[in-house]
CSV table of C-alpha atoms in Angstrom, one decimal:
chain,number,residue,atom,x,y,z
P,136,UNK,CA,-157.5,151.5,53.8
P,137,UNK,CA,-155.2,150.3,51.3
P,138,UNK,CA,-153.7,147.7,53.0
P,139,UNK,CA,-157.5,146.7,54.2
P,140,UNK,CA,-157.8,146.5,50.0
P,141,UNK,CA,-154.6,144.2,49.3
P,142,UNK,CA,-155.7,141.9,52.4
P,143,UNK,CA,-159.5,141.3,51.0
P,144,UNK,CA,-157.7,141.0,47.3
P,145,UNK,CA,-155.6,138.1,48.3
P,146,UNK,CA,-158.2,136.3,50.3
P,147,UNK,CA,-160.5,136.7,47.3
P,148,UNK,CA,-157.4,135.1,45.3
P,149,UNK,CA,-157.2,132.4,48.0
P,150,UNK,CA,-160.7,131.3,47.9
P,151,UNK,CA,-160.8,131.4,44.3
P,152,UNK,CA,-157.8,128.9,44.4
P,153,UNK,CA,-159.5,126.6,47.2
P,154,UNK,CA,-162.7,126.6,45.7
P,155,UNK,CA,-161.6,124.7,42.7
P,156,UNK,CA,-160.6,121.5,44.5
P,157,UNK,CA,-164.6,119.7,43.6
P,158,UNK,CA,-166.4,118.9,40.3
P,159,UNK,CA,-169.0,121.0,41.8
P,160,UNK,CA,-166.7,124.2,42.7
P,161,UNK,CA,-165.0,123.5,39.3
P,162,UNK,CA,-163.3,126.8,37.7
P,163,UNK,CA,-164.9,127.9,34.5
P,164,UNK,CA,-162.8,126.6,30.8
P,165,UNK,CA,-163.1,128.7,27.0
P,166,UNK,CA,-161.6,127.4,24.1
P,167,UNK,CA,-158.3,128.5,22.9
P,168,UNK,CA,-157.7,130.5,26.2
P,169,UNK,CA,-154.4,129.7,28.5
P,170,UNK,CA,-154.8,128.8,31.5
P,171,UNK,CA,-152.4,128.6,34.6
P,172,UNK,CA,-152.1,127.4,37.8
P,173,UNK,CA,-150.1,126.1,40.6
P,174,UNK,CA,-150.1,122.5,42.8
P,175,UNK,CA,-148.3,121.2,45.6
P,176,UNK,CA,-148.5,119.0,48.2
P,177,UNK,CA,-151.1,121.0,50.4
P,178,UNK,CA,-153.2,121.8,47.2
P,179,UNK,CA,-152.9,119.0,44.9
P,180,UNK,CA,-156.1,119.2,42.9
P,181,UNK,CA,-157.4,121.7,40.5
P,182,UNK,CA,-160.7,121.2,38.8
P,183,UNK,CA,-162.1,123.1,35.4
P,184,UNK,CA,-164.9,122.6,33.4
P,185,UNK,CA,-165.6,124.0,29.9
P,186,UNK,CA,-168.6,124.1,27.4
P,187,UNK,CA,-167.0,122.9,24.3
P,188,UNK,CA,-167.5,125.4,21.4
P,189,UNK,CA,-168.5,122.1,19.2
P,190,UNK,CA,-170.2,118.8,20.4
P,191,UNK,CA,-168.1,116.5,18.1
P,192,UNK,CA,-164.5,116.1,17.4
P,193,UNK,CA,-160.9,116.1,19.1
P,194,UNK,CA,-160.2,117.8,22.4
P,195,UNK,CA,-156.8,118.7,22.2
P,196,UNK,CA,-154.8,119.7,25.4
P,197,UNK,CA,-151.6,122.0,25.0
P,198,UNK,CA,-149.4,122.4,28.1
P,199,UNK,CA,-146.4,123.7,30.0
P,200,UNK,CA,-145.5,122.1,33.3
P,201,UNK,CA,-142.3,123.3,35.6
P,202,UNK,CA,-141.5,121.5,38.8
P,203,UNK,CA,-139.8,123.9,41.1
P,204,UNK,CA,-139.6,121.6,43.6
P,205,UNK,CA,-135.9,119.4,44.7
P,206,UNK,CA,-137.3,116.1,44.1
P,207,UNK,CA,-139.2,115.0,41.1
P,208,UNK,CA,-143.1,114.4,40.5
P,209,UNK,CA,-145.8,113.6,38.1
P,210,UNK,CA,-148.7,116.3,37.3
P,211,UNK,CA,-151.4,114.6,35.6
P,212,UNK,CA,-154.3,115.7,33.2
P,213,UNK,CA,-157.3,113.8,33.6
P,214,UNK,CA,-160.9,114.6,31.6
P,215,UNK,CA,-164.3,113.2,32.8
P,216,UNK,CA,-167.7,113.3,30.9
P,217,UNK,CA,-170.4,115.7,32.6
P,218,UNK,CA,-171.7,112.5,34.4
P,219,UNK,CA,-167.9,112.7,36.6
P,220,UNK,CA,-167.2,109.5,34.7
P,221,UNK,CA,-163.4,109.4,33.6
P,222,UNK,CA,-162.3,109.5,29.8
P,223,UNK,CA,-158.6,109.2,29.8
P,224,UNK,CA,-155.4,110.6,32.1
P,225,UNK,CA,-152.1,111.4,30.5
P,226,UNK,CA,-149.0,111.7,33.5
P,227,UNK,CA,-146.3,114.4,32.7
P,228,UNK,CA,-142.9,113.4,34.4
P,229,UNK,CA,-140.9,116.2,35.6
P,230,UNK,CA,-137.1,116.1,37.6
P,231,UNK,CA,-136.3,118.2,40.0
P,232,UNK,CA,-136.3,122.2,38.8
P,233,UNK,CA,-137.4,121.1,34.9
P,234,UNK,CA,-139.5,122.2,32.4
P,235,UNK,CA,-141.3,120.6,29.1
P,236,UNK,CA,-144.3,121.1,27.1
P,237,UNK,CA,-146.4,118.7,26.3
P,238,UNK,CA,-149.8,118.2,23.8
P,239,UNK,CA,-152.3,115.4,24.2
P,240,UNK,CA,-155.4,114.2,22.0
P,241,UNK,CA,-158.6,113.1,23.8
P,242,UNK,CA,-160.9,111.9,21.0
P,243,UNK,CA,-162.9,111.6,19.0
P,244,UNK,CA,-165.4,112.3,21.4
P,245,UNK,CA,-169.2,113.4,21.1
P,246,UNK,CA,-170.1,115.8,24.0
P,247,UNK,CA,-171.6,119.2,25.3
P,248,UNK,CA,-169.7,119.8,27.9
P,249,UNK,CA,-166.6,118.3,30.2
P,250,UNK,CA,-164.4,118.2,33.7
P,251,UNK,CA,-160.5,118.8,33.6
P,252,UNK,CA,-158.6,118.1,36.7
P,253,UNK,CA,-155.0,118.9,37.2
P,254,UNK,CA,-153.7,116.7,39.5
P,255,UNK,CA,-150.2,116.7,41.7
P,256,UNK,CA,-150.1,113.0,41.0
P,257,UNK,CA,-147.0,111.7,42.8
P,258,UNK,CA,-144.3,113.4,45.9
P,259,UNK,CA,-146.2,116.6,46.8
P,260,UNK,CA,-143.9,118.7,44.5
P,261,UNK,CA,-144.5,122.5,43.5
P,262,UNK,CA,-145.3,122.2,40.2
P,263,UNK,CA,-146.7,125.0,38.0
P,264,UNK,CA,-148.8,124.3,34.8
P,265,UNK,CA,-150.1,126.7,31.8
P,266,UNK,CA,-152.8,125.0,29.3
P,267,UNK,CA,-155.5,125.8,26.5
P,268,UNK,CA,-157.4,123.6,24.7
P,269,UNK,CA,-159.1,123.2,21.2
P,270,UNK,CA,-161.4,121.1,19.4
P,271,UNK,CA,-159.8,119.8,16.6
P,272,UNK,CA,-161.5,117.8,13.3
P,273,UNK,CA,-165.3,118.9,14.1
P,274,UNK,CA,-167.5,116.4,12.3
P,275,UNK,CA,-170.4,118.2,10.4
P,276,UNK,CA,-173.3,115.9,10.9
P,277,UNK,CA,-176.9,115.8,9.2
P,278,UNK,CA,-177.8,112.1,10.6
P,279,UNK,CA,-181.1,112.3,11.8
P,280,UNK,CA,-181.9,109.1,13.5
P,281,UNK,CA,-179.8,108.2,16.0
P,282,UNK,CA,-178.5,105.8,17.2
P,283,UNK,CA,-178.8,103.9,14.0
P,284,UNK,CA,-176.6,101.5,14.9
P,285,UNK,CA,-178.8,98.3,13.8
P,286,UNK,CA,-180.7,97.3,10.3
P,287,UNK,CA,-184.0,97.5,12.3
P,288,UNK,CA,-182.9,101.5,13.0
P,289,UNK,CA,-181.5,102.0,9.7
P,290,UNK,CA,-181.2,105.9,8.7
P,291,UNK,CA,-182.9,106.6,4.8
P,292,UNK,CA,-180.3,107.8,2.7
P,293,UNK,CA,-182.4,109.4,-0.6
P,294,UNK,CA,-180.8,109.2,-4.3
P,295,UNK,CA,-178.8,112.0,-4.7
P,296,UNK,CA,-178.5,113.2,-0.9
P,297,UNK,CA,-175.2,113.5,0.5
P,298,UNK,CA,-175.4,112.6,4.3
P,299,UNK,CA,-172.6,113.9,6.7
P,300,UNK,CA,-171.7,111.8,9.5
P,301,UNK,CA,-169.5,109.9,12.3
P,302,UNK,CA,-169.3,106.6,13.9
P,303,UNK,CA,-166.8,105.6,16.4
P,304,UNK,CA,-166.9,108.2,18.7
P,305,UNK,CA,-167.0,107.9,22.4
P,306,UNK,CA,-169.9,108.8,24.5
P,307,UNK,CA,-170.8,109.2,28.4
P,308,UNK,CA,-173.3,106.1,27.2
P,309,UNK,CA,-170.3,104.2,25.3
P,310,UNK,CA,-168.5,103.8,21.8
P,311,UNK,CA,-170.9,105.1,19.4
P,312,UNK,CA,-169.8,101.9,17.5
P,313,UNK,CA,-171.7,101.2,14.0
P,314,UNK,CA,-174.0,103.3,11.3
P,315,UNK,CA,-177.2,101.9,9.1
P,316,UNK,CA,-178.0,103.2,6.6
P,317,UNK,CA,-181.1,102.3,4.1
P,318,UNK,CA,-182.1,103.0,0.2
P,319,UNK,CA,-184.4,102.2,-2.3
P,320,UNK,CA,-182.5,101.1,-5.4
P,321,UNK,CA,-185.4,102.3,-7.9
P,322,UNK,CA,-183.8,100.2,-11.3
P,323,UNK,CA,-181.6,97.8,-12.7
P,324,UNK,CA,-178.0,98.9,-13.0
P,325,UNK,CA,-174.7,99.7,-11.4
P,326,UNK,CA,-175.3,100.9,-7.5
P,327,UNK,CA,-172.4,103.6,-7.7
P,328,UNK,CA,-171.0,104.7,-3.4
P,329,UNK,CA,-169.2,108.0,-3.4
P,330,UNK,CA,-167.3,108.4,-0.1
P,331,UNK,CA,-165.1,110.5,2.4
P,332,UNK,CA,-163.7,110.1,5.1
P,333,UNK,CA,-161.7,111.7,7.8
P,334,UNK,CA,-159.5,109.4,10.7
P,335,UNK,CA,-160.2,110.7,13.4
P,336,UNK,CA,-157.2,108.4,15.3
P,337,UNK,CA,-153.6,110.4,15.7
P,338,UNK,CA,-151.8,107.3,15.5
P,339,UNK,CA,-149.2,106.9,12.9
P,340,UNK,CA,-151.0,104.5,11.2
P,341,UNK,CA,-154.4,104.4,11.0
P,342,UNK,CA,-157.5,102.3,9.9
P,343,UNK,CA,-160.4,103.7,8.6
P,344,UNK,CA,-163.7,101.8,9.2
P,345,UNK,CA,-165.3,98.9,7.4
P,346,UNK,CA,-168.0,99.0,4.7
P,347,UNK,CA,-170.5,96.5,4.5
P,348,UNK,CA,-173.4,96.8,2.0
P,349,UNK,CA,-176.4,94.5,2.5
P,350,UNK,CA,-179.6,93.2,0.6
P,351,UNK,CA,-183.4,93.7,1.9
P,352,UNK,CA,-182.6,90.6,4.2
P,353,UNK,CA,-179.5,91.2,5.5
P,354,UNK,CA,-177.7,89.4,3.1
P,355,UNK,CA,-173.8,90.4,2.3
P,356,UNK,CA,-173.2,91.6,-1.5
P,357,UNK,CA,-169.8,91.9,-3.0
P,358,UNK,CA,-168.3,95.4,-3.4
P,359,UNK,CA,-165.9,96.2,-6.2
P,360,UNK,CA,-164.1,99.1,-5.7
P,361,UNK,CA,-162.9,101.5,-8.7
P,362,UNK,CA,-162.3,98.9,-11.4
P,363,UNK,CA,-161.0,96.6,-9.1
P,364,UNK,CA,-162.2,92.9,-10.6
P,365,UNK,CA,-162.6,91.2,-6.9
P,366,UNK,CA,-165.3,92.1,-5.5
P,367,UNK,CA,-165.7,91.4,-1.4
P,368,UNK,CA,-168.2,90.9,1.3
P,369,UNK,CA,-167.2,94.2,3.2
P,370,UNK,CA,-163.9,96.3,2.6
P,371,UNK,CA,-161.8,98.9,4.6
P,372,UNK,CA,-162.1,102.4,3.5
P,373,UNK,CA,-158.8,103.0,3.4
P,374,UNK,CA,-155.5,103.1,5.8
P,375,UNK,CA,-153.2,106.4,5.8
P,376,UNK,CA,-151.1,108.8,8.6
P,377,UNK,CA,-153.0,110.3,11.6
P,378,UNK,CA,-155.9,111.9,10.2
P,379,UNK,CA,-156.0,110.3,7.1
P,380,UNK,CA,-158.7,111.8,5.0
P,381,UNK,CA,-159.8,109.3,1.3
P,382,UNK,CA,-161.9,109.9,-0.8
P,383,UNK,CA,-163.5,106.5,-2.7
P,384,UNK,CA,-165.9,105.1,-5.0
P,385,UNK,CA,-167.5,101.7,-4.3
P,386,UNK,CA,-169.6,99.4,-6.9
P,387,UNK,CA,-172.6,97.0,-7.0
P,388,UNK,CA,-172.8,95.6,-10.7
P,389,UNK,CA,-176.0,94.2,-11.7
P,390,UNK,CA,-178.1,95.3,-9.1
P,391,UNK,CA,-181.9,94.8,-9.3
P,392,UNK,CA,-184.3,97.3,-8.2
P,393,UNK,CA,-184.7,96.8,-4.7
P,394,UNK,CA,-184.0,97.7,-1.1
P,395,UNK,CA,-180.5,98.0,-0.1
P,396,UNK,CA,-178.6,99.0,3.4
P,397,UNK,CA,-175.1,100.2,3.9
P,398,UNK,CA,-173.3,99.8,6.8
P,399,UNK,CA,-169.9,101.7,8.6
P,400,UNK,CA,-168.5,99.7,11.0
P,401,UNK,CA,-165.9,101.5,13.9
P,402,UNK,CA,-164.3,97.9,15.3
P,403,UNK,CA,-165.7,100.0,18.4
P,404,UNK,CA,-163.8,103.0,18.4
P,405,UNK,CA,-160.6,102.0,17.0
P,406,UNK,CA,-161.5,103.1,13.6
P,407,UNK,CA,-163.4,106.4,14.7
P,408,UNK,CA,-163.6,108.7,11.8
P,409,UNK,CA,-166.1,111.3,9.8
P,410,UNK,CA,-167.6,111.1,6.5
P,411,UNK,CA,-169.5,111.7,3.7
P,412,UNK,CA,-172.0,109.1,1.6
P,413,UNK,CA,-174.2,109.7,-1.3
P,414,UNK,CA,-175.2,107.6,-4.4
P,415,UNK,CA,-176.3,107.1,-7.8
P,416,UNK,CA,-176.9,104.7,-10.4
P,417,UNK,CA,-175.1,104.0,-13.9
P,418,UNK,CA,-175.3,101.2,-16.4
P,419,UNK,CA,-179.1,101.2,-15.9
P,420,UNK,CA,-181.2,98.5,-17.5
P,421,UNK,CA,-184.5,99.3,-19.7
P,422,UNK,CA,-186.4,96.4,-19.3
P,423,UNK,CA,-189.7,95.8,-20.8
P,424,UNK,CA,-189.6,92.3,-20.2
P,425,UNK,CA,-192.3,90.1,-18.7
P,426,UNK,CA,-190.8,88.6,-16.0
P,427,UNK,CA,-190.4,85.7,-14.5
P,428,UNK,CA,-189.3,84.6,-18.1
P,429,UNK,CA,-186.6,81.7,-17.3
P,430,UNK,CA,-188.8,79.2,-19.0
P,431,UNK,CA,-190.7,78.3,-22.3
C-alpha cells in the first residue's frame, strides 16, 4: 500500500511538472515567494503566471541558476503581458557545473496580471533555477481620465489639489507615452508648479521627463524655474542615478487669468517615471481697471 502511495505521489509530481509547459497549463506565481525548478533538454520550458499584488511599478526578478550539465547553456527568463504578447527576455550564461545569481528589472510597467517562462534556451543542459519576484516603486495614482494623452483629453487639475500620477509606462496596448493636464488660472499673478518625481529607469543615468506648459490655444509659455532668470519653452525635470526622485518648483510670471494646460512628456518610455503636481498662485494682481485701456 505504501509503495502504491509513493508511485501515485511521484506521478502527481510528474504531471505537475509536465503540465506547466503552455500559457494555458501555466503554474500559479505570489509575490516575494521562491520558486524552483529544473530544465533540460527533454523538458525545456516552464511556464508561471502571477497576479501582481500592485497594477503599476517595477517587476523585479531575483534568481539562482546552476548548470549541472558538462557542456555550457543559456536559461532564459522571458515575461509576456496577459494577451501572450512578449515584454522583454534576459539570457543567463552558465559553463559547464557553475553557478551565479542574477537580478533583472522589467519596468515600469502598468498591468494586472502576467506570464513568466523559464526557458532552456541553448544545448539541452540540466540546468536548475530558484526565483521570486517583487514589485518595486508602485506609483500611487488618482488620475481619473485616462488616457489623457492629448489637449483635447486633458485631465482638470483644481487649485490646490495635488494629483498623483505616471506617464511612460508600458502597456499590452503600448507606451503610455504623454499626460494633459488642464486649469483655470482664476487671477493675475505668478502661476507657481510644485513637483515630484520618481525615475522609474534603473540606468545609471537617468532622464526625467519633459514639462511643457501651454496657453488656452496650445501656445508654448516660458517656464522659469526657482529664480532661474531664462525662462524656456519646455524643460527637463531633472536628471539623477537610477531612481532619481526631485522635487521642483516651476514659474509663469505675469500670467493673466485664463485657461492654462500642463503637459509631461515620457520621450515614449525612455523617461518613465511617477509624480506629484499641484499649484498655486503668488504675486497676484488687484485690478480694478477698465480694460482694454491701451489708448486715450
Amino acid at each position: 500500500m505504501k509503495q502504491i502511495f509513493l508511485l501515485l505521489a511521484f506521478l502527481g509530481m510528474a504531471s505537475a511538472s509536465n503540465a506547466q509547459t503552455t500559457f494555458a497549463t501555466a503554474d500559479t506565481l505570489s509575490a516575494n515567494v521562491l520558486t524552483s525548478g529544473t530544465v533540460n533538454g527533454t523538458s525545456t520550458q516552464h511556464y508561471y503566471k502571477t497576479v501582481l499584488p500592485t497594477h503599476k511599478g517595477v517587476f523585479r526578478l531575483v534568481t539562482s541558476t546552476t548548470n549541472s550539465g558538462s557542456g555550457s547553456g543559456y536559461l532564459q527568463y522571458k515575461l509576456f503581458w496577459k494577451n501572450q504578447n512578449s515584454i522583454n527576455s534576459f539570457n543567463v550564461y552558465r559553463t559547464p557545473f557553475a553557478s551565479g545569481n542574477d537580478t533583472f528589472n522589467f519596468g515600469a510597467l502598468d498591468a494586472d496580471s502576467l506570464f513568466l517562462l523559464v526557458d532552456d534556451y541553448y544545448n539541452g543542459q540540466p540546468i536548475s533555477y530558484s526565483f521570486k519576484y517583487e514589485m518595486l516603486h508602485a506609483a500611487p495614482s488618482n488620475e481619473s481620465t485616462i488616457p489623457n494623452a492629448t489637449r483635447a483629453t486633458a485631465e482638470a487639475l483644481p487649485f490646490n489639489t495635488i494629483k498623483n500620477a505616471y506617464v511612460g509606462f508600458n502597456t499590452p496596448a503600448g507606451v503610455d507615452n504623454e499626460d494633459y493636464f488642464k486649469l483655470v488660472f482664476p487671477r493675475n499673478g505668478t502661476f507657481k508648479l510644485y513637483v515630484t518625481a520618481q525615475s522609474m529607469r534603473d540606468i545609471s543615468a537617468t532622464v526625467l521627463p519633459q514639462l511643457y506648459i501651454y496657453d488656452r490655444n496650445g501656445g508654448p509659455v516660458s517656464i522659469f524655474r526657482n529664480n532661474n532668470p531664462s525662462g524656456f519653452t519646455y524643460t527637463q525635470l531633472g536628471f539623477g542615478p537610477a531612481y532619481n526622485t526631485i522635487t521642483d518648483t516651476f514659474n509663469v510670471y505675469g500670467r493673466a487669468a485664463d485657461t492654462m494646460y500642463i503637459s509631461l512628456s515620457s520621450y515614449v518610455g525612455n523617461w518613465a517615471a511617477t509624480y506629484s503636481l499641484n499649484w498655486s498662485i503668488a504675486d497676484t494682481a488687484l485690478n480694478n481697471e477698465p480694460a482694454p485701456n491701451e489708448t486715450l
